XYZ file of C-alpha atoms in Angstrom:
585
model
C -2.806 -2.799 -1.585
C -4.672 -0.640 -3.356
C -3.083 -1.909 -1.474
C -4.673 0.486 -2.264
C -1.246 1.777 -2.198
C -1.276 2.362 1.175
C -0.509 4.771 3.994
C 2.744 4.825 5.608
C 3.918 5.843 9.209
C 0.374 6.587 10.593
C 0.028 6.023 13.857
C -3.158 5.618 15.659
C -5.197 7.718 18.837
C -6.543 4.764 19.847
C -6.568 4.031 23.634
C -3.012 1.665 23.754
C -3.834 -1.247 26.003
C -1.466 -3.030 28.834
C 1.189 -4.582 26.670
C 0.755 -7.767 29.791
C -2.795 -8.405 28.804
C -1.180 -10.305 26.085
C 1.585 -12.443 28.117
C 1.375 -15.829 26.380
C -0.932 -17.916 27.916
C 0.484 -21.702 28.957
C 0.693 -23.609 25.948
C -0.335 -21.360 23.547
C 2.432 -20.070 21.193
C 1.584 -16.261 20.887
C 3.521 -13.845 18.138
C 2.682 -10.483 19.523
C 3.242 -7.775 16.848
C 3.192 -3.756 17.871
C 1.811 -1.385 15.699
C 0.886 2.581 15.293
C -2.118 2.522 13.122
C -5.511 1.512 13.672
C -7.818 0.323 11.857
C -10.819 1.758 10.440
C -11.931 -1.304 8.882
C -11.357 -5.244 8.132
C -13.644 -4.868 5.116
C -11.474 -5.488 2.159
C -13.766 -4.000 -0.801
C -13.586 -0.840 1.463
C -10.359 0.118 3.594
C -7.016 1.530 2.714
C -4.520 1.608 5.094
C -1.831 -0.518 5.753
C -2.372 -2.164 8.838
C -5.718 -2.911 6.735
C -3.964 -4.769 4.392
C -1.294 -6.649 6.407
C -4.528 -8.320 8.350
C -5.937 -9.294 4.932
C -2.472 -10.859 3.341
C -3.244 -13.088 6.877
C -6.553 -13.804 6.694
C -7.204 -14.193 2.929
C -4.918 -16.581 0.866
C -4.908 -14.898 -3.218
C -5.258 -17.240 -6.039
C -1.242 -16.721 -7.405
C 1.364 -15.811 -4.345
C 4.208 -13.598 -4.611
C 7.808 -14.635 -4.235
C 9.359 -13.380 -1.405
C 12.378 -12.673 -2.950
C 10.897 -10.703 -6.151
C 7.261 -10.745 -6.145
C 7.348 -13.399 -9.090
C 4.309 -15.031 -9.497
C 3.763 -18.478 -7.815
C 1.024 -20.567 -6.985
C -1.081 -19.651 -4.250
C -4.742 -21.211 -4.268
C -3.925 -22.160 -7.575
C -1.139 -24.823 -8.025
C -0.987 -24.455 -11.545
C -1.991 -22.276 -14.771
C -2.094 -22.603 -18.334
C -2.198 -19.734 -20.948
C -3.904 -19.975 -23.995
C -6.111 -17.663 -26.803
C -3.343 -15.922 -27.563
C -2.357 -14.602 -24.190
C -5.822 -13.333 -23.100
C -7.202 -16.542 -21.514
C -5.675 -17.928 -18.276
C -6.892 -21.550 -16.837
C -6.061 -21.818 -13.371
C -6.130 -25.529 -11.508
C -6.740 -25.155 -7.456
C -4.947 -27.316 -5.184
C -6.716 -30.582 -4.045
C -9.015 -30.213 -1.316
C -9.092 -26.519 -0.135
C -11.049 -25.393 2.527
C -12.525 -22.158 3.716
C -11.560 -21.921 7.679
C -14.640 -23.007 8.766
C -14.759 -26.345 6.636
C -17.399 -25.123 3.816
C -14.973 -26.282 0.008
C -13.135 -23.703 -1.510
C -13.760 -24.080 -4.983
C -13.949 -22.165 -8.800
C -17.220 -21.128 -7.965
C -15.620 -18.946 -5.109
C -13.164 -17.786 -7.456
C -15.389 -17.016 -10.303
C -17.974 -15.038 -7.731
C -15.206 -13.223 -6.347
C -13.922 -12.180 -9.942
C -16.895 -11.637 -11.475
C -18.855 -9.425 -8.897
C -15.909 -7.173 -7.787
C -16.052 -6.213 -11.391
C -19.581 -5.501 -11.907
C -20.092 -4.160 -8.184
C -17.140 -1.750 -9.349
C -15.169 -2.725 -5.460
C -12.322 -0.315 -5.160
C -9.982 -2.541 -3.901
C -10.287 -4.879 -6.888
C -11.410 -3.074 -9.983
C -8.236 -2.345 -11.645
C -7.469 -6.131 -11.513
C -10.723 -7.763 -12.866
C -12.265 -4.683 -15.041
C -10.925 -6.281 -18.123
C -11.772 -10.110 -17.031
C -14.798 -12.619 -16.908
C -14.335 -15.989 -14.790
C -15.689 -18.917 -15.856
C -16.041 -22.214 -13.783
C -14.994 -25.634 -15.547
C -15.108 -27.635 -12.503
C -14.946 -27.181 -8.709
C -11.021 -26.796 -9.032
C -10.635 -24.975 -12.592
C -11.706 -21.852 -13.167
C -11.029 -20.007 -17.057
C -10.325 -16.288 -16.629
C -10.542 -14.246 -19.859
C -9.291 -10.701 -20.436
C -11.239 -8.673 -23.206
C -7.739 -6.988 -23.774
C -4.137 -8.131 -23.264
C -3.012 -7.707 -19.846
C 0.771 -7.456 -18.623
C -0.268 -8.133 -14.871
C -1.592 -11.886 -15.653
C -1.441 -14.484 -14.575
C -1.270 -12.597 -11.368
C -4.574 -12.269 -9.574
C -3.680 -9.805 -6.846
C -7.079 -9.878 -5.206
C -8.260 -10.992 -1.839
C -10.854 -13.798 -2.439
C -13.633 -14.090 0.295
C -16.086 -16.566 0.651
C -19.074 -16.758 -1.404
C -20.895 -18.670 1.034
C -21.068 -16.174 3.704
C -20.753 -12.958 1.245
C -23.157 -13.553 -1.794
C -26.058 -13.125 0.460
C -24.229 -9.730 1.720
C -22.971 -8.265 -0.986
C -26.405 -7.481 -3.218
C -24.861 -4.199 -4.238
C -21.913 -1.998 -3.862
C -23.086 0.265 -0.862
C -24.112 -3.223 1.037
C -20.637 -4.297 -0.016
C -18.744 -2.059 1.756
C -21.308 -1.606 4.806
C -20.092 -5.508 5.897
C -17.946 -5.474 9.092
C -16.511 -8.548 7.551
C -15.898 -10.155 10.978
C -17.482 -13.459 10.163
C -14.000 -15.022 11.185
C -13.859 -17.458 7.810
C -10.331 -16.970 5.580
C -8.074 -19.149 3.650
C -5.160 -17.874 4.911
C -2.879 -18.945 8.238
C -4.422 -17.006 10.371
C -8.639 -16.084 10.709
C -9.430 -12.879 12.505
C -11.024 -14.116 15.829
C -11.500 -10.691 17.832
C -11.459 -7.061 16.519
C -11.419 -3.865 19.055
C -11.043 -0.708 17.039
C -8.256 1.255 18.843
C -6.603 -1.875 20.373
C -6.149 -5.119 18.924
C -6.894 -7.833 16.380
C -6.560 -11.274 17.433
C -6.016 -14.077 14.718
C -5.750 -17.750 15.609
C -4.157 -20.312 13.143
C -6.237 -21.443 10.721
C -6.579 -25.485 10.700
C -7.859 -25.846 6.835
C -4.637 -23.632 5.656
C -3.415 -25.203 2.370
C 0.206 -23.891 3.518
C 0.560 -26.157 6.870
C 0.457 -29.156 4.483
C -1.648 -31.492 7.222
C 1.012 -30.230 10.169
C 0.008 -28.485 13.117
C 0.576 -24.601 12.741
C 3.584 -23.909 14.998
C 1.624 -20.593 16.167
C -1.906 -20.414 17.843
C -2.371 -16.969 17.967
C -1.204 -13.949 16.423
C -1.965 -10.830 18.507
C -1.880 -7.360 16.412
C -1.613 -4.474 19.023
C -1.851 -0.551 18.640
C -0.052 1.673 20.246
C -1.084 5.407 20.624
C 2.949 6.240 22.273
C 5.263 4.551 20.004
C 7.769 5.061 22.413
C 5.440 2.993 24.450
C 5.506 0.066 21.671
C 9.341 0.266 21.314
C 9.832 -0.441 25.305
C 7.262 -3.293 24.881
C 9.527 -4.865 22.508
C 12.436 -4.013 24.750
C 11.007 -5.976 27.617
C 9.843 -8.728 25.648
C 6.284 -8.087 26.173
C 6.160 -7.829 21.872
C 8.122 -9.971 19.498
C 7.733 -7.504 16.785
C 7.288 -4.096 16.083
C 6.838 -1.771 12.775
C 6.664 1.978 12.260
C 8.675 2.863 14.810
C 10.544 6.725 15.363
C 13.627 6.363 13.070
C 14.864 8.576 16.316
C 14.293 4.862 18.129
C 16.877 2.978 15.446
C 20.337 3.436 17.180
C 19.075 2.452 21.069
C 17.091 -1.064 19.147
C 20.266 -2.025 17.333
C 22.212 -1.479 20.514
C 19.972 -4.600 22.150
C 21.359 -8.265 21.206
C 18.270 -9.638 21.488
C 16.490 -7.026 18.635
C 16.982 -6.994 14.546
C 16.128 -3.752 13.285
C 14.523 -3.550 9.646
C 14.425 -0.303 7.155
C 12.635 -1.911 4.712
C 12.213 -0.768 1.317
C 9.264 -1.598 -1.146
C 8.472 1.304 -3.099
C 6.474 3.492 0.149
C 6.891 6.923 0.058
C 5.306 10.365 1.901
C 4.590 13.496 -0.240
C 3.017 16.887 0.162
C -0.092 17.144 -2.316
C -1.554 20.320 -3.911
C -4.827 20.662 -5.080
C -5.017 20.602 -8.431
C -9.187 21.846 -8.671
C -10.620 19.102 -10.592
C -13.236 18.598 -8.180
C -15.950 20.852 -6.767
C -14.051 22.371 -3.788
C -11.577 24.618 -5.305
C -7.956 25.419 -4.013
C -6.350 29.032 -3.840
C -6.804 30.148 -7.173
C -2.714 31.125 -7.042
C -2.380 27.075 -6.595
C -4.249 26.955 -10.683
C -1.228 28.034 -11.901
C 1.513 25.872 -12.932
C 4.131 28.748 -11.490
C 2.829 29.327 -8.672
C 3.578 25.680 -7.942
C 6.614 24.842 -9.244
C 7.380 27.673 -6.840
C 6.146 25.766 -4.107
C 7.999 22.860 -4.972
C 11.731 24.814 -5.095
C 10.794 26.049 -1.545
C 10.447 22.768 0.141
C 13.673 21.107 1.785
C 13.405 17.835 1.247
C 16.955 16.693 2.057
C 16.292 18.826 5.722
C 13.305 16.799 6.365
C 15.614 13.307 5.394
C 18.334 14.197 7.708
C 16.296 15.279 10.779
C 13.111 13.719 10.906
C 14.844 10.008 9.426
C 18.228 10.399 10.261
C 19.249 10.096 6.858
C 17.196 6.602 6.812
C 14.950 8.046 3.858
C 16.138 7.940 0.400
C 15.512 11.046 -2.214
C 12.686 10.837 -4.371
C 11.979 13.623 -7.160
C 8.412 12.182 -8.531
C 6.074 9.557 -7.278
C 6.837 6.123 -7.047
C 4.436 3.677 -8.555
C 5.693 0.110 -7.464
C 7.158 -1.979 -5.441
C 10.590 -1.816 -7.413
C 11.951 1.161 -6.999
C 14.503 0.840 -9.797
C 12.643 -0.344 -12.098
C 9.349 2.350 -12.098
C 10.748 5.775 -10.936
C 12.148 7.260 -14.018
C 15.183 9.888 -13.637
C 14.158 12.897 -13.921
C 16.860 15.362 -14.690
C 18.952 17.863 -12.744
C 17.752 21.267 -14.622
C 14.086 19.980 -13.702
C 14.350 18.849 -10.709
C 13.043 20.571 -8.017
C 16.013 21.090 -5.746
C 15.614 23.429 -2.606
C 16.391 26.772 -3.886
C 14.363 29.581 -2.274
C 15.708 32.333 -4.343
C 14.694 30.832 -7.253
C 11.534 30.389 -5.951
C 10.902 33.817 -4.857
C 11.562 34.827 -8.378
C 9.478 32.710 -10.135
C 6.576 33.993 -8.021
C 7.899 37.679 -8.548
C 7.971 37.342 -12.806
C 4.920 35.977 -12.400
C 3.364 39.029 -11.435
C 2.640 37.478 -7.912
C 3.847 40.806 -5.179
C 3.115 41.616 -1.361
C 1.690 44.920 -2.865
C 0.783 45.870 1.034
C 3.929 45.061 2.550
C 2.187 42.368 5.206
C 4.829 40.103 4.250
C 1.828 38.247 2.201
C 1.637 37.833 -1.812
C -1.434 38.210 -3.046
C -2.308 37.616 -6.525
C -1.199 39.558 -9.746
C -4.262 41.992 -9.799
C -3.780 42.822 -6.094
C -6.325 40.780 -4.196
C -6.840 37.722 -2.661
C -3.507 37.015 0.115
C -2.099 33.872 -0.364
C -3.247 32.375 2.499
C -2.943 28.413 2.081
C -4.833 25.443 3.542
C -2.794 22.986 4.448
C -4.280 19.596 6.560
C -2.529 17.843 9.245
C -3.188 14.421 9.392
C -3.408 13.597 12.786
C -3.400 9.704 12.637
C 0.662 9.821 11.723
C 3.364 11.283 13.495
C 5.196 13.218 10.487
C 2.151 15.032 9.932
C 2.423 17.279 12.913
C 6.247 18.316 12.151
C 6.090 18.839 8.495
C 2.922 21.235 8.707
C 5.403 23.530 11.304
C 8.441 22.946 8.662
C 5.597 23.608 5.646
C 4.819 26.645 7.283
C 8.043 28.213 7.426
C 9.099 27.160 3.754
C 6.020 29.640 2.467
C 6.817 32.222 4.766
C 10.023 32.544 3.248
C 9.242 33.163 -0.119
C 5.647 35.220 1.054
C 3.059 32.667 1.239
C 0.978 32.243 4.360
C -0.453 28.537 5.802
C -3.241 27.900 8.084
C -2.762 24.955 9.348
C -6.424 22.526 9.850
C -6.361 19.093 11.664
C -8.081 16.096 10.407
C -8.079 12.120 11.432
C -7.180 10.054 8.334
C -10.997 9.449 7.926
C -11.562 12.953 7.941
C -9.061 13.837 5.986
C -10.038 11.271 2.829
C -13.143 12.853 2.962
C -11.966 16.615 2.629
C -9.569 15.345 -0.237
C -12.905 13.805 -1.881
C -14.833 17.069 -1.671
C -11.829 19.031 -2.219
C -11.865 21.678 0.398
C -8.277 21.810 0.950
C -4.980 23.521 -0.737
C -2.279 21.052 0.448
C -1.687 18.286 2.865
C 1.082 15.635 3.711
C 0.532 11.963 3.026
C 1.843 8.561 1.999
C 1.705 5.450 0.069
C 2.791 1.957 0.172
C 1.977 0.843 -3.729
C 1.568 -2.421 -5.127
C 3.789 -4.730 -7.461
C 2.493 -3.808 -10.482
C 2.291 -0.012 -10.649
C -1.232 0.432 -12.707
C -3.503 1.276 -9.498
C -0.830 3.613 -8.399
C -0.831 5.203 -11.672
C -4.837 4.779 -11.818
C -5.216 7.245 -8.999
C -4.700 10.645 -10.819
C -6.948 9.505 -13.712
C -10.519 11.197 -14.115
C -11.991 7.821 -13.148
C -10.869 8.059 -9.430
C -11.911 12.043 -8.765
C -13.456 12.063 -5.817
C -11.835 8.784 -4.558
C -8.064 8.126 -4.995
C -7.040 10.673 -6.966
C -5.781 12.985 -4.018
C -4.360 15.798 -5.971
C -7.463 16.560 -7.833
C -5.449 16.549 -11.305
C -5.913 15.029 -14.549
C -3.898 15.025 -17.704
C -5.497 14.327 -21.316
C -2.076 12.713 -22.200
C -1.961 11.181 -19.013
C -4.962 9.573 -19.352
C -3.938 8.069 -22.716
C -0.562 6.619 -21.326
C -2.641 5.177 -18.974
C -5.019 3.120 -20.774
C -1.583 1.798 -23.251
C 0.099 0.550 -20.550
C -2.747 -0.721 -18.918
C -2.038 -3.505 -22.175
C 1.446 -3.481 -22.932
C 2.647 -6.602 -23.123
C 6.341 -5.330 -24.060
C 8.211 -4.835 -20.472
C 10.468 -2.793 -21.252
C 7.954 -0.348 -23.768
C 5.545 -0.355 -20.435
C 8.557 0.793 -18.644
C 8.918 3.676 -20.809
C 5.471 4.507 -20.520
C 5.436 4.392 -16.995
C 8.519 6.831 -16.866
C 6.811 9.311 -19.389
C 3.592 9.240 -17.192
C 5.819 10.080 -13.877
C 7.125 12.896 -15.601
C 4.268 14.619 -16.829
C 3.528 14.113 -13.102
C 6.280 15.666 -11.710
C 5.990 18.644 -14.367
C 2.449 19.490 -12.806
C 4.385 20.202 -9.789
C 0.644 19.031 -7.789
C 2.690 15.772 -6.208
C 5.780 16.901 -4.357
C 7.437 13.362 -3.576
C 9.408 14.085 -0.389
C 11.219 10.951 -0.032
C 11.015 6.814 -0.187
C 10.454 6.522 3.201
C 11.361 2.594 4.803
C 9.130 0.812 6.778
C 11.227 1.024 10.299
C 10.634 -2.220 11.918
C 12.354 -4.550 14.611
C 12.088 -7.925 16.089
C 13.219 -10.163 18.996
C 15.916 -12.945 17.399
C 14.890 -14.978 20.947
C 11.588 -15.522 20.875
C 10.784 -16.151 16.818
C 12.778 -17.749 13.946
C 12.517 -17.636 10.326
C 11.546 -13.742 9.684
C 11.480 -13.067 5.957
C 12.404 -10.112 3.648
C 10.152 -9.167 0.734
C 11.470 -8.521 -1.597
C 14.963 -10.283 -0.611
C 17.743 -7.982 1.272
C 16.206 -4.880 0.845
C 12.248 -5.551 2.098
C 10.557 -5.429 5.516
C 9.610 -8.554 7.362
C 6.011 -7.148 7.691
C 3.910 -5.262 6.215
C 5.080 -6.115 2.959
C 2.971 -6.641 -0.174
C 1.867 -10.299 0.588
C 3.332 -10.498 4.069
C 5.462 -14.583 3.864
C 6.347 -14.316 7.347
C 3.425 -15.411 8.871
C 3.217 -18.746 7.325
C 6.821 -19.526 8.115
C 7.250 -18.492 11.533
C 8.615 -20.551 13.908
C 9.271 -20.448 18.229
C 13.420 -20.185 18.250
C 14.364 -23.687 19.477
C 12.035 -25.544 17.975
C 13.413 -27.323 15.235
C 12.004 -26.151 12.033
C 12.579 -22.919 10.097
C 11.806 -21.638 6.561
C 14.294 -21.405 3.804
C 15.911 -18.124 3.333
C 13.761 -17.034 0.027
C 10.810 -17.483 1.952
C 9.639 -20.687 0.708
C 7.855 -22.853 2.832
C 9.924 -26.121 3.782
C 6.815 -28.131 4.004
C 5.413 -27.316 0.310
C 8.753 -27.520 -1.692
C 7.689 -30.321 -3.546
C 4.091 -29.376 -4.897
C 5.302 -25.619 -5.389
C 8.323 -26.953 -7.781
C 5.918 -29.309 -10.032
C 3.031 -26.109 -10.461
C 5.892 -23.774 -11.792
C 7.406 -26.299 -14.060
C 4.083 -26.445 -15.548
C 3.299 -22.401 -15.495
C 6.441 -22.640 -17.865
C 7.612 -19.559 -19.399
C 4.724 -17.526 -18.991
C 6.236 -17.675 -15.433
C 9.480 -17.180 -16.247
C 8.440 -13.762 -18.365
C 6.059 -12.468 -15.649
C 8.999 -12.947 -12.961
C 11.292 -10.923 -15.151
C 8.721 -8.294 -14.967
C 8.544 -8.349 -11.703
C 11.800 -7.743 -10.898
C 12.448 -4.933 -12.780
C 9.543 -3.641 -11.040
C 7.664 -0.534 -4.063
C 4.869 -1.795 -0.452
């Protein structure tokens, strides 16, 4: 997602539009979601956020699927796949007669192109996927994809697939890449993007050539994405029925939605998560030179209240989190990190780590400045002003250093802005989030050297990080990457340059009277929306009309194809659905 992981409870400054301008229209069946981010591009070799990716799970159908209920591998594009040269060779078969959305044949060769170029155009959105692989075509509906090393994440292909037919001639290098708007309208998914107004709306109408409708007619025309500037604004839309769904919503909103008969709320859960970074100076623009050493910011890290910020900006919604989370399984990727090192709220102790290490307000202006007496302590800390935590946890940031002699200044950035001072470095701290993937390596790929001046938003690297990296890039032992993973967290953690504040939920809510058939990923715990491969869309139905999915989120219409491709994936399946479910969006 990268995805790219991606960015949680933004919310956008875009001019919100008349929730009526998007009344359904006579026949037309119209889901009308409400949302708080905008988008900065549909481009996906180039954007990042999440309401980036949620349009691209619609628009662009991915060669394996995940499960709904565990974000097992099933077929997607593919109906079927076959493992062979010991593991590094995957043969995938695609389903009979696909289409691209505007009726040009979906084939290996799109497959192969799509495989093949993101790796040697380097796209960011793909690269730790296909860096390893080379995609071969067999025949217009096999394609052989080879790994030069083993791979734990096959035979998922978590990549968005566009058409080669309107992108080859685009896409002659990396920079004309991610220059393309990308609103040539053609997907694979159920729903093509149809309009696009930065700071309002994206429109998608069903897609006719959609491998998952099976030959029926899509019960939904139109989906209807809309931004909202006042989420109070978007939460009386749903109220009145003028929006059939809504996510990132105030958790202060929660109580008054579950009140209403008519409205499900959702805290979702897949892994997302908000944290305060510190530079760590690995890039040309340098932090505080107080913020280069490790005490200074363990410091840092005693004198934040994390449980504060839980119970009064979520309303106890959020869960504790003590060092990043890399997937979309919480349990199985965030390693325990013990009470003597954890970095519970504790002032006093973080006063006197700053005092032994030599770090005194020498002139009494309340102000530490560093050991040899110059240079105040003066930190700068971004607000982003795309999301609506961003505001209240600079003021709460603020305070914490005061109180154990540390000033702020606070600067304010959009999200674009702000990725670009992270990139040059020109910043002490700042408060994000993430939504990660399944599979926690491009998570964990962001704070290697590779991704300076592009993911890695703490500026940090870690020799032995960097080795942990690359072995469990191919670990093919689940429960040996595991370890891995949890060793690589807490060297993390240690650094004290990624203060995890909390797993945050996606806060969503829909109308039970308009819309049937709403489905969790991953099962019980997930958000309807939003989610890493976003089944609801497909499965949708108006209430009343007769049809619904089946509660793990398989589609009714495709049960019998979908059952014949897994027997045949066999236990390759089997294994990578194991791993998956000890595995965040």
């Amino acid at each position: 997602m990268r995805r790219m992981a991606v960015i949680l409870m933004l919310a956008t400054f875009g001019a919100a539009i008349a929730p009526a301008a998007f009344a359904q229209e006579d026949a037309e069946v119209v889901l009308r979601i409400g949302l708080t981010q905008d988008w900065e591009t549909l481009n996906p070799t180039a954007g990042f956020a999440v309401s980036e990716y949620e349009i691209w799970n619609v628009h662009y159908a991915t060669l394996t699927d995940k499960a709904a209920a565990d974000f097992a591998p099933i077929p997607g594009l593919a109906e079927s796949w076959e493992v062979s040269n010991g593991g590094l060779t995957y043969t995938y078969k695609l389903r009979e007669g696909l289409k691209w959305s505007d009726g040009e044949p979906l084939t290996a060769e799109d497959v192969a192109w799509n495989v093949n170029t993101g790796r040697d155009q380097e796209w960011d959105n793909m690269l730790s996927t296909v860096i390893n692989l080379d995609a071969k075509v067999i025949d217009d509906r096999t394609v052989e994809i080879t790994s030069s090393v083993p791979d734990p994440k096959l035979p998922n292909m978590d990549v968005y697939l566009v058409p080669k037919h309107i992108w080859e001639p685009i896409a002659t290098d990396y920079d004309a890449t991610v220059e393309y708007e990308a609103l040539d309208g053609v997907g694979s998914g159920p729903f093509v993007i149809s309009e696009f107004t930065k700071g309002q709306s994206v429109v998608m109408v069903a897609n006719p050539n959609y491998w998952g409708w099976n030959g029926e007619n899509p019960p939904i025309d139109k989906v209807i994405f809309q931004t909202f500037a006042n989420p109070d604004a978007m939460v009386a839309a749903l109220q009145q029925g003028e929006l059939d769904a809504i996510h990132g919503f105030p958790a202060g909103s929660a109580a008054t939605l579950e009140d209403d008969p008519n409205i499900e709320v959702v805290a979702g859960r897949q892994g997302g998560f908000d944290e305060i970074a510190i530079n760590g100076g690995a890039v040309t623009g340098q932090p505080h030179p107080a913020l280069l050493d490790l005490e200074v910011r363990r410091a840092i890290s005693f004198a934040i209240d994390k449980a504060a910020v839980i119970e009064d900006l979520w309303f106890g919604l959020a869960g504790p989190l003590e060092t990043m989370s890399p997937g979309a399984d919480e349990a199985k990727w965030i390693p325990d990190i013990p009470v003597d090192k954890a970095f519970t709220y504790d002032p006093a102790r973080a006063n006197q780590i700053l005092d032994d290490a030599g770090y005194l307000d020498t002139d009494g202006d309340g102000i530490r400045e560093m050991p040899d007496g110059t240079n105040p302590i003066v930190l700068r800390h971004a607000v982003n002003t795309d999301g609506d935590l961003a505001g209240p946890i600079g003021e709460l940031f603020t305070g914490w250093m005061e109180a154990i002699g540390i000033g702020v200044e606070l600067a304010s950035y959009d999200q674009d802005a702000l990725f670009g001072v992270i990139v040059e470095g020109d910043y002490d701290t700042f408060f994000w989030g993430w939504v990660p993937f399944v599979d926690p390596d491009p998570m964990l790929s962001y704070f290697t050297e590779a991704e300076l001046e592009s993911y890695n938003d703490a500026n940090w690297t870690d020799p032995r990080f960097e080795e942990l990296y690359l072995e469990q890039k191919v670990e093919l032992d689940p429960q040996r990457r595991i370890d891995i993973v949890h060793e690589m967290l807490t060297i993390l953690h240690d650094a004290a340059v990624y203060i995890p504040m909390y797993l945050g939920p996606d806060l969503q809510a829909y109308r039970t009277d308009t819309f049937e058939g709403w489905v969790r990923q991953p099962a019980d715990i997930g958000p309807v929306m939003f989610s890493n491969s976003s089944p609801s869309y497909s499965l949708l139905r108006p209430v009343g009309s007769g049809s619904a999915a089946s509660s793990d989120g398989t589609n009714w219409l495709l049960i019998g194809g979908v059952v014949v491709a897994v027997a045949l994936a066999g236990a390759v399946v089997v294994t990578r659905r194991k791993s998956s479910a000890d595995d965040r969006e």
